[in-house]
mmCIF file of C-alpha atoms and ligand atoms in Angstrom:
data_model
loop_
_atom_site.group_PDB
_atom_site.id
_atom_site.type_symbol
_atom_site.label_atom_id
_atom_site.label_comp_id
_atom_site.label_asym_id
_atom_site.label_seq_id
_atom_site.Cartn_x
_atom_site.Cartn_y
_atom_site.Cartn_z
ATOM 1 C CA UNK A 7 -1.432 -7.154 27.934
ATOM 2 C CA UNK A 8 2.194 -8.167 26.772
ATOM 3 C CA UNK A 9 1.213 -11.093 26.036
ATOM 4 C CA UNK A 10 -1.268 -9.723 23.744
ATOM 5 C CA UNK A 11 1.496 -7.619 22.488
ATOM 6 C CA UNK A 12 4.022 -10.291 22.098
ATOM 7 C CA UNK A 13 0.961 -12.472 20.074
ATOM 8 C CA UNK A 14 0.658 -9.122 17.670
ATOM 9 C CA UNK A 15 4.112 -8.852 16.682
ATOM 10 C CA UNK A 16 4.694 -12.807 16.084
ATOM 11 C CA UNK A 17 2.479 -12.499 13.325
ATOM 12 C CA UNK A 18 4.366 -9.618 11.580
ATOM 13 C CA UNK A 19 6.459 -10.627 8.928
ATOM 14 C CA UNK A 20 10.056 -9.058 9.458
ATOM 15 C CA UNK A 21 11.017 -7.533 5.240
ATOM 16 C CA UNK A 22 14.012 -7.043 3.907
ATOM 17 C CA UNK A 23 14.985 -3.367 4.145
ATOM 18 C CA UNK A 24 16.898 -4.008 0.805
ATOM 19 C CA UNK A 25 14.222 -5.741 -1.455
ATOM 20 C CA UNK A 26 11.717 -3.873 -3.363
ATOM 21 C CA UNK A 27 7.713 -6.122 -3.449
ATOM 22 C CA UNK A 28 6.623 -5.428 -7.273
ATOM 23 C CA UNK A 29 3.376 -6.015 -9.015
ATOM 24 C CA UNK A 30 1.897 -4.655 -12.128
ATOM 25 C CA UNK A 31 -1.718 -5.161 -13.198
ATOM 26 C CA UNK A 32 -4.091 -4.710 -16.081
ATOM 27 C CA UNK A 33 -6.211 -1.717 -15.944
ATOM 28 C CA UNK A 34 -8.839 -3.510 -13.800
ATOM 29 C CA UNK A 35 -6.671 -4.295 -11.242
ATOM 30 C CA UNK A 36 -6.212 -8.101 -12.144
ATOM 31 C CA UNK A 37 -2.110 -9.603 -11.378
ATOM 32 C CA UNK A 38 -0.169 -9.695 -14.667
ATOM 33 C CA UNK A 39 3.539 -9.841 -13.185
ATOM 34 C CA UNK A 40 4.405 -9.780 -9.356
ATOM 35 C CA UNK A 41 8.446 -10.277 -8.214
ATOM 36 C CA UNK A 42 9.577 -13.429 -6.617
ATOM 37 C CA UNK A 43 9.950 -11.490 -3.214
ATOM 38 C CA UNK A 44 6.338 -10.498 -3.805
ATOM 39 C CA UNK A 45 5.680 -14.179 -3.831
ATOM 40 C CA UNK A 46 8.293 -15.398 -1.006
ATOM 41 C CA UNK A 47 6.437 -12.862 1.565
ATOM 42 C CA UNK A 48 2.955 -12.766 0.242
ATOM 43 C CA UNK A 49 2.834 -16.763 0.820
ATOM 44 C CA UNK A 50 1.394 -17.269 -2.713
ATOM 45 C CA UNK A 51 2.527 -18.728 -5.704
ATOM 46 C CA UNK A 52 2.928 -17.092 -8.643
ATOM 47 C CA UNK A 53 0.447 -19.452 -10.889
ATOM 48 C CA UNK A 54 -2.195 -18.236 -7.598
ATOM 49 C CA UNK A 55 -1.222 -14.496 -7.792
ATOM 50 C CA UNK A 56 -1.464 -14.041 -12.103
ATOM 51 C CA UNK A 57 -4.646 -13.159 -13.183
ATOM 52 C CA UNK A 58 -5.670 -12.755 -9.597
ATOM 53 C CA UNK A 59 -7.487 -9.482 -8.262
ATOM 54 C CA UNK A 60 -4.838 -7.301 -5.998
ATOM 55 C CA UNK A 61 -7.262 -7.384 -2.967
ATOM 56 C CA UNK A 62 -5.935 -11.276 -2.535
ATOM 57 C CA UNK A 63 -3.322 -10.380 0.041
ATOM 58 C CA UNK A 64 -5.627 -7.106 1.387
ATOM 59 C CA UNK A 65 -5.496 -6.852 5.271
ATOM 60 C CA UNK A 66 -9.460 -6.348 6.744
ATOM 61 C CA UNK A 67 -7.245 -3.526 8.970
ATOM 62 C CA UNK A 68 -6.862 -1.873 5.889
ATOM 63 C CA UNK A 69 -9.931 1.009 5.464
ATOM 64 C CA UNK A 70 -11.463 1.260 2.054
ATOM 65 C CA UNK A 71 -11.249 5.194 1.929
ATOM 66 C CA UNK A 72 -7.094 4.627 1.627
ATOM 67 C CA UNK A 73 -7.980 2.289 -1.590
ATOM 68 C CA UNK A 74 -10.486 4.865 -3.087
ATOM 69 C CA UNK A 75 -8.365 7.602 -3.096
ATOM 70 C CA UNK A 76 -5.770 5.621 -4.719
ATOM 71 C CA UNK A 77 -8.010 4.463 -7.411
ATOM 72 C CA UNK A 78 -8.980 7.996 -8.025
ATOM 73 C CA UNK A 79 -5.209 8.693 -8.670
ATOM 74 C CA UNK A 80 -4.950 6.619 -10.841
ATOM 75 C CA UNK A 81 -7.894 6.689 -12.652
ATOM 76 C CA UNK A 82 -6.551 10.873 -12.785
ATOM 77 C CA UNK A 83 -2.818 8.884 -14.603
ATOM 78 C CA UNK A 84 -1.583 10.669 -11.340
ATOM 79 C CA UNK A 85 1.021 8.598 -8.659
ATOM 80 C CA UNK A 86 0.245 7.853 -5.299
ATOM 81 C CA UNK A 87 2.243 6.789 -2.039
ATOM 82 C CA UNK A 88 0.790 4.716 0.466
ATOM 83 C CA UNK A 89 1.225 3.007 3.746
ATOM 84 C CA UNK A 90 -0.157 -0.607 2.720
ATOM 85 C CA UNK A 91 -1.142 -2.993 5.780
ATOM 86 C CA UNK A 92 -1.236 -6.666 3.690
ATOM 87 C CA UNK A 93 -1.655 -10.091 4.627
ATOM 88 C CA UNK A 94 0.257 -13.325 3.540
ATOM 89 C CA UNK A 95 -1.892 -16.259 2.668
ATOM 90 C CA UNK A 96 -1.110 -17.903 6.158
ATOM 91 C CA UNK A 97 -2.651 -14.668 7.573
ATOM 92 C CA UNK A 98 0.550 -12.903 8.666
ATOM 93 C CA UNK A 99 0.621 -8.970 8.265
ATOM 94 C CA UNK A 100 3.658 -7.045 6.918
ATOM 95 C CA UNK A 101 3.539 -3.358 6.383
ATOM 96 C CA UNK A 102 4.520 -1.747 3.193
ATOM 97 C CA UNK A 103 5.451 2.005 1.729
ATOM 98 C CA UNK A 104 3.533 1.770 -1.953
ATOM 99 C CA UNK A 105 4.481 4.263 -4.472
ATOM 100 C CA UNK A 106 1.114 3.037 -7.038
ATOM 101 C CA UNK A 107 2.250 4.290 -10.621
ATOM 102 C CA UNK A 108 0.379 4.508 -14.100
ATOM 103 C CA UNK A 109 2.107 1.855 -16.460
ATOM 104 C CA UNK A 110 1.933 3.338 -20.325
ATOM 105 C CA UNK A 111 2.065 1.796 -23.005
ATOM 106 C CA UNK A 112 6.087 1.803 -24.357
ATOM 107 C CA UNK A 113 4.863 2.872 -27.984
ATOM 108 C CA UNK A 114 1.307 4.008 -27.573
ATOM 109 C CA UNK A 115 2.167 5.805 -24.334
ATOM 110 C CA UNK A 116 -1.832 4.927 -23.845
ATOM 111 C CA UNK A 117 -2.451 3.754 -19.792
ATOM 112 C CA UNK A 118 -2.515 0.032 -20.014
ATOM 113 C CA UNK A 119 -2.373 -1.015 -16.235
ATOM 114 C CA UNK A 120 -0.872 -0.163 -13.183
ATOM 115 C CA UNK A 121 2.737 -0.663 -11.122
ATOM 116 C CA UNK A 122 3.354 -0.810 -7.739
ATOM 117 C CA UNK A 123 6.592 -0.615 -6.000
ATOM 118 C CA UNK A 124 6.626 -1.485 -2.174
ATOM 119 C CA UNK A 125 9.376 -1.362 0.305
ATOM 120 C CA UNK A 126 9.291 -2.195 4.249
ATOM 121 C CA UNK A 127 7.777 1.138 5.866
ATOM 122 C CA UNK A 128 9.650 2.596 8.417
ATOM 123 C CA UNK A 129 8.848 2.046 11.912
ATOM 124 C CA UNK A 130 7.804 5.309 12.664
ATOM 125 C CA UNK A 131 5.000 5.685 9.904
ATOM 126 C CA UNK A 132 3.482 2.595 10.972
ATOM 127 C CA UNK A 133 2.809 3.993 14.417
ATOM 128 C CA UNK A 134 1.599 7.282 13.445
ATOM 129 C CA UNK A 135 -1.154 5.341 10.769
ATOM 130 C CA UNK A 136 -2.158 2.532 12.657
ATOM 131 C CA UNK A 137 -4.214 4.868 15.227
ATOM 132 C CA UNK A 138 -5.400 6.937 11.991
ATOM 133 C CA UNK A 139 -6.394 3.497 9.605
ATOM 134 C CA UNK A 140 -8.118 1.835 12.923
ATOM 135 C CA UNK A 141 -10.281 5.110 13.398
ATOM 136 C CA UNK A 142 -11.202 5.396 9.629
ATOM 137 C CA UNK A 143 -12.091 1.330 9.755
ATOM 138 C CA UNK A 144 -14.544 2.513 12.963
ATOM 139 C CA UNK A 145 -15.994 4.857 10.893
ATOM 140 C CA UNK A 146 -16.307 3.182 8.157
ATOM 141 C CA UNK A 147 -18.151 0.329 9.825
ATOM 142 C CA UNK A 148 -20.734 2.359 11.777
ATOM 143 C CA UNK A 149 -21.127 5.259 9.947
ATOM 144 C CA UNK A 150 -19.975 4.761 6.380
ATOM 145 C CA UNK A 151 -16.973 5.644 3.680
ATOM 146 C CA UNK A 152 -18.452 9.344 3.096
ATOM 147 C CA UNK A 153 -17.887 9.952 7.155
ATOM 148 C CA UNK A 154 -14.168 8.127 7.068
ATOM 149 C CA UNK A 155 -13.337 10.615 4.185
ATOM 150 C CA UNK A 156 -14.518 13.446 5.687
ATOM 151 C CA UNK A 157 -12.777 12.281 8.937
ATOM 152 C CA UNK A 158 -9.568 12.168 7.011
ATOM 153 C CA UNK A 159 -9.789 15.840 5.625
ATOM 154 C CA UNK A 160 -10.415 17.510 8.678
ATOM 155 C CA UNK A 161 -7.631 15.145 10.004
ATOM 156 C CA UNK A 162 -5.142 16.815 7.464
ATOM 157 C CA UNK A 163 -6.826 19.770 7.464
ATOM 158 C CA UNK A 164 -5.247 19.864 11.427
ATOM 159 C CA UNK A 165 -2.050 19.041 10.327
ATOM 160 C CA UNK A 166 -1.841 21.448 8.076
ATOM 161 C CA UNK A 167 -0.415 19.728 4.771
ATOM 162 C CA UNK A 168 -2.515 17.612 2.024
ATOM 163 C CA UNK A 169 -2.058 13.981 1.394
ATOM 164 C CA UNK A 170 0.732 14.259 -0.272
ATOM 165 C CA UNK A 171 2.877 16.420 2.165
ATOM 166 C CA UNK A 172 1.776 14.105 5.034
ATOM 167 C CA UNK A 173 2.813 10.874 3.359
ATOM 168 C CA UNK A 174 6.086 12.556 2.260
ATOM 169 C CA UNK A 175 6.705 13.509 5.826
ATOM 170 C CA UNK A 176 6.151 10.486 7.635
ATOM 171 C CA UNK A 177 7.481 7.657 4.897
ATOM 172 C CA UNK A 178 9.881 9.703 2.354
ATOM 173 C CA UNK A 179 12.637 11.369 4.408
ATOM 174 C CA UNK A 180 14.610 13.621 2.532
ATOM 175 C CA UNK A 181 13.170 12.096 -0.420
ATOM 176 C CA UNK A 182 15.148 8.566 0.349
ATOM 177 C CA UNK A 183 12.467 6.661 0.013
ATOM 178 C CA UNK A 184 11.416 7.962 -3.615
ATOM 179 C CA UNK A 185 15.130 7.440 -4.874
ATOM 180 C CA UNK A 186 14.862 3.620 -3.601
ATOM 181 C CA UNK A 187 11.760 2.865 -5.166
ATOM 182 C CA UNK A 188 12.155 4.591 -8.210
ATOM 183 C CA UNK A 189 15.930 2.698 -8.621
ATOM 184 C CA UNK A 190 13.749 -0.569 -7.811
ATOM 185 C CA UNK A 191 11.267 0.363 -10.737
ATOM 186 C CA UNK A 192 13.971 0.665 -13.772
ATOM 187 C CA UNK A 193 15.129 -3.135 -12.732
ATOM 188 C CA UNK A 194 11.432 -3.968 -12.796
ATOM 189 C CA UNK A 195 11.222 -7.049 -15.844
ATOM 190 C CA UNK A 196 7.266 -6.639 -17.285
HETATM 191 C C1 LIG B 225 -0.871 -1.868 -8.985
HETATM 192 C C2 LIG B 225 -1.800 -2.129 -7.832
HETATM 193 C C3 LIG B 225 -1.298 -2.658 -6.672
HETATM 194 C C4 LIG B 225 -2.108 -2.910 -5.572
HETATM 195 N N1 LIG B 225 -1.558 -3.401 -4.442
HETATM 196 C C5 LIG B 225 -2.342 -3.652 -3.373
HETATM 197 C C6 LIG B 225 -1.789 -4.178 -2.185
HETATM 198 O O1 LIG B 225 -0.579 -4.360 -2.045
HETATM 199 N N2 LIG B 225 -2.645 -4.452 -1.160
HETATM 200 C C7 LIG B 225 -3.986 -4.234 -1.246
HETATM 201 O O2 LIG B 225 -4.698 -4.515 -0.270
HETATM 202 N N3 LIG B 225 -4.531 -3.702 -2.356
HETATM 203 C C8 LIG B 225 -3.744 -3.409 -3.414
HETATM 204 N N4 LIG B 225 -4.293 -2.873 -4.546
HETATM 205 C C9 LIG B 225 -5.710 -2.459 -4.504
HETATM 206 C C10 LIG B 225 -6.686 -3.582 -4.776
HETATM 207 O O3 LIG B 225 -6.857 -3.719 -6.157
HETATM 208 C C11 LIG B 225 -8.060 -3.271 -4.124
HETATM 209 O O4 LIG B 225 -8.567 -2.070 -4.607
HETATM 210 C C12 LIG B 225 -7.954 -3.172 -2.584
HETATM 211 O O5 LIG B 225 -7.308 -4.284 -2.056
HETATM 212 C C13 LIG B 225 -9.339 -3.031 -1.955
HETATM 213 O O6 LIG B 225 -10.067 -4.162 -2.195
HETATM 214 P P1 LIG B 225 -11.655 -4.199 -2.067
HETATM 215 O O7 LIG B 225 -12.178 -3.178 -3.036
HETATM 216 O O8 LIG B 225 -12.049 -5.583 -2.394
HETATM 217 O O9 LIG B 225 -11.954 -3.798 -0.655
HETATM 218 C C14 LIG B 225 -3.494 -2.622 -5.662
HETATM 219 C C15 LIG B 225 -4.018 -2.105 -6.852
HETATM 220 C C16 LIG B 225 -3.179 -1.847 -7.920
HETATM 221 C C17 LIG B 225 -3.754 -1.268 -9.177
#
């Protein structure tokens, strides 16, 4: 048992509390600029990650429901926070807060892809989603995405808040979180 434990936690990559993980993409999703901390951790170069799809560094722990209702979001030109699980190219995990943004156009102010700005997730989120992501996953496997989804509403539904308010409460205390990634986002170079 620990030393299953101690195996689990030698493959997590330790982040930076200080440095934001950017990428921005086209509207289909495809890599057009990524940070070189997005590079350093995700274990790939950036001539590997450009024009790459974004599910390259996607953990399999990760259920698909959490990625649809994203999409939808965005697809809506509405934001999104997330708790991301990735992995690196030498199969390491690291876990991430993502607030996924619409990226207009500077004159047009037309969509024309997609921002997201990451930061290590605190300690304390990670514990209350990993039980909630690996139940989805199970769900998702035997039953399918329309049970995981449904799973996840009555889930909130208990709690009492929507998405939104339960992301808020377990990743953006006192609104900290939003303040660092949005200061992150106005040094972001695309
Ligand atoms: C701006 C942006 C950033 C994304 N970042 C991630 C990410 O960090 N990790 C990830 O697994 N998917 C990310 N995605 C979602 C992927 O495009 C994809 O939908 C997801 O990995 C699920 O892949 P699949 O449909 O092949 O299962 C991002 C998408 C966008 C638009």
């Amino acid at each position: 048992m620990y030393e299953q434990y101690y195996i689990e936690k030698e493959k997590e990559i330790k982040l930076d509390e200080m440095k934001p993980i950017l990428s921005r993409t086209d509207l289909k999703g495809n890599i057009r600029y990524c940070n070189t901390y997005f590079q350093e951790i995700s274990g790939y170069s950036e001539k590997e990650l450009l024009g790459s799809e974004h599910n390259i560094i996607r953990h399999p722990d990760m259920p698909k429901i959490i990625f649809k209702l994203m999409w939808e979001r965005l697809k809506k030109e509405q934001n999104i926070l997330a708790v991301v699980k990735n992995r690196s190219k030498d199969g390491r995990y690291y876990w991430v807060t993502t607030l996924f943004e619409i990226k207009h156009h500077p004159i047009h102010k037309t969509a024309e892809g997609y921002l997201a700005i990451r930061k290590a997730a605190p300690h304390n989120a990670v514990e209350v989603v990993t039980p909630l992501y690996k139940k989805l996953l199970e769900i998702e496997t035997t039953q399918g995405i329309k049970e995981s989804e449904q799973y996840l509403r009555e889930f909130l539904e208990k709690e009492k808040k929507t998405y939104d308010q339960y992301m808020e409460e377990i990743v953006n205390h006192e609104g900290v979180v939003m303040k660092f990634l949005h200061g992150m986002k106005k040094m972001f170079i695309y």
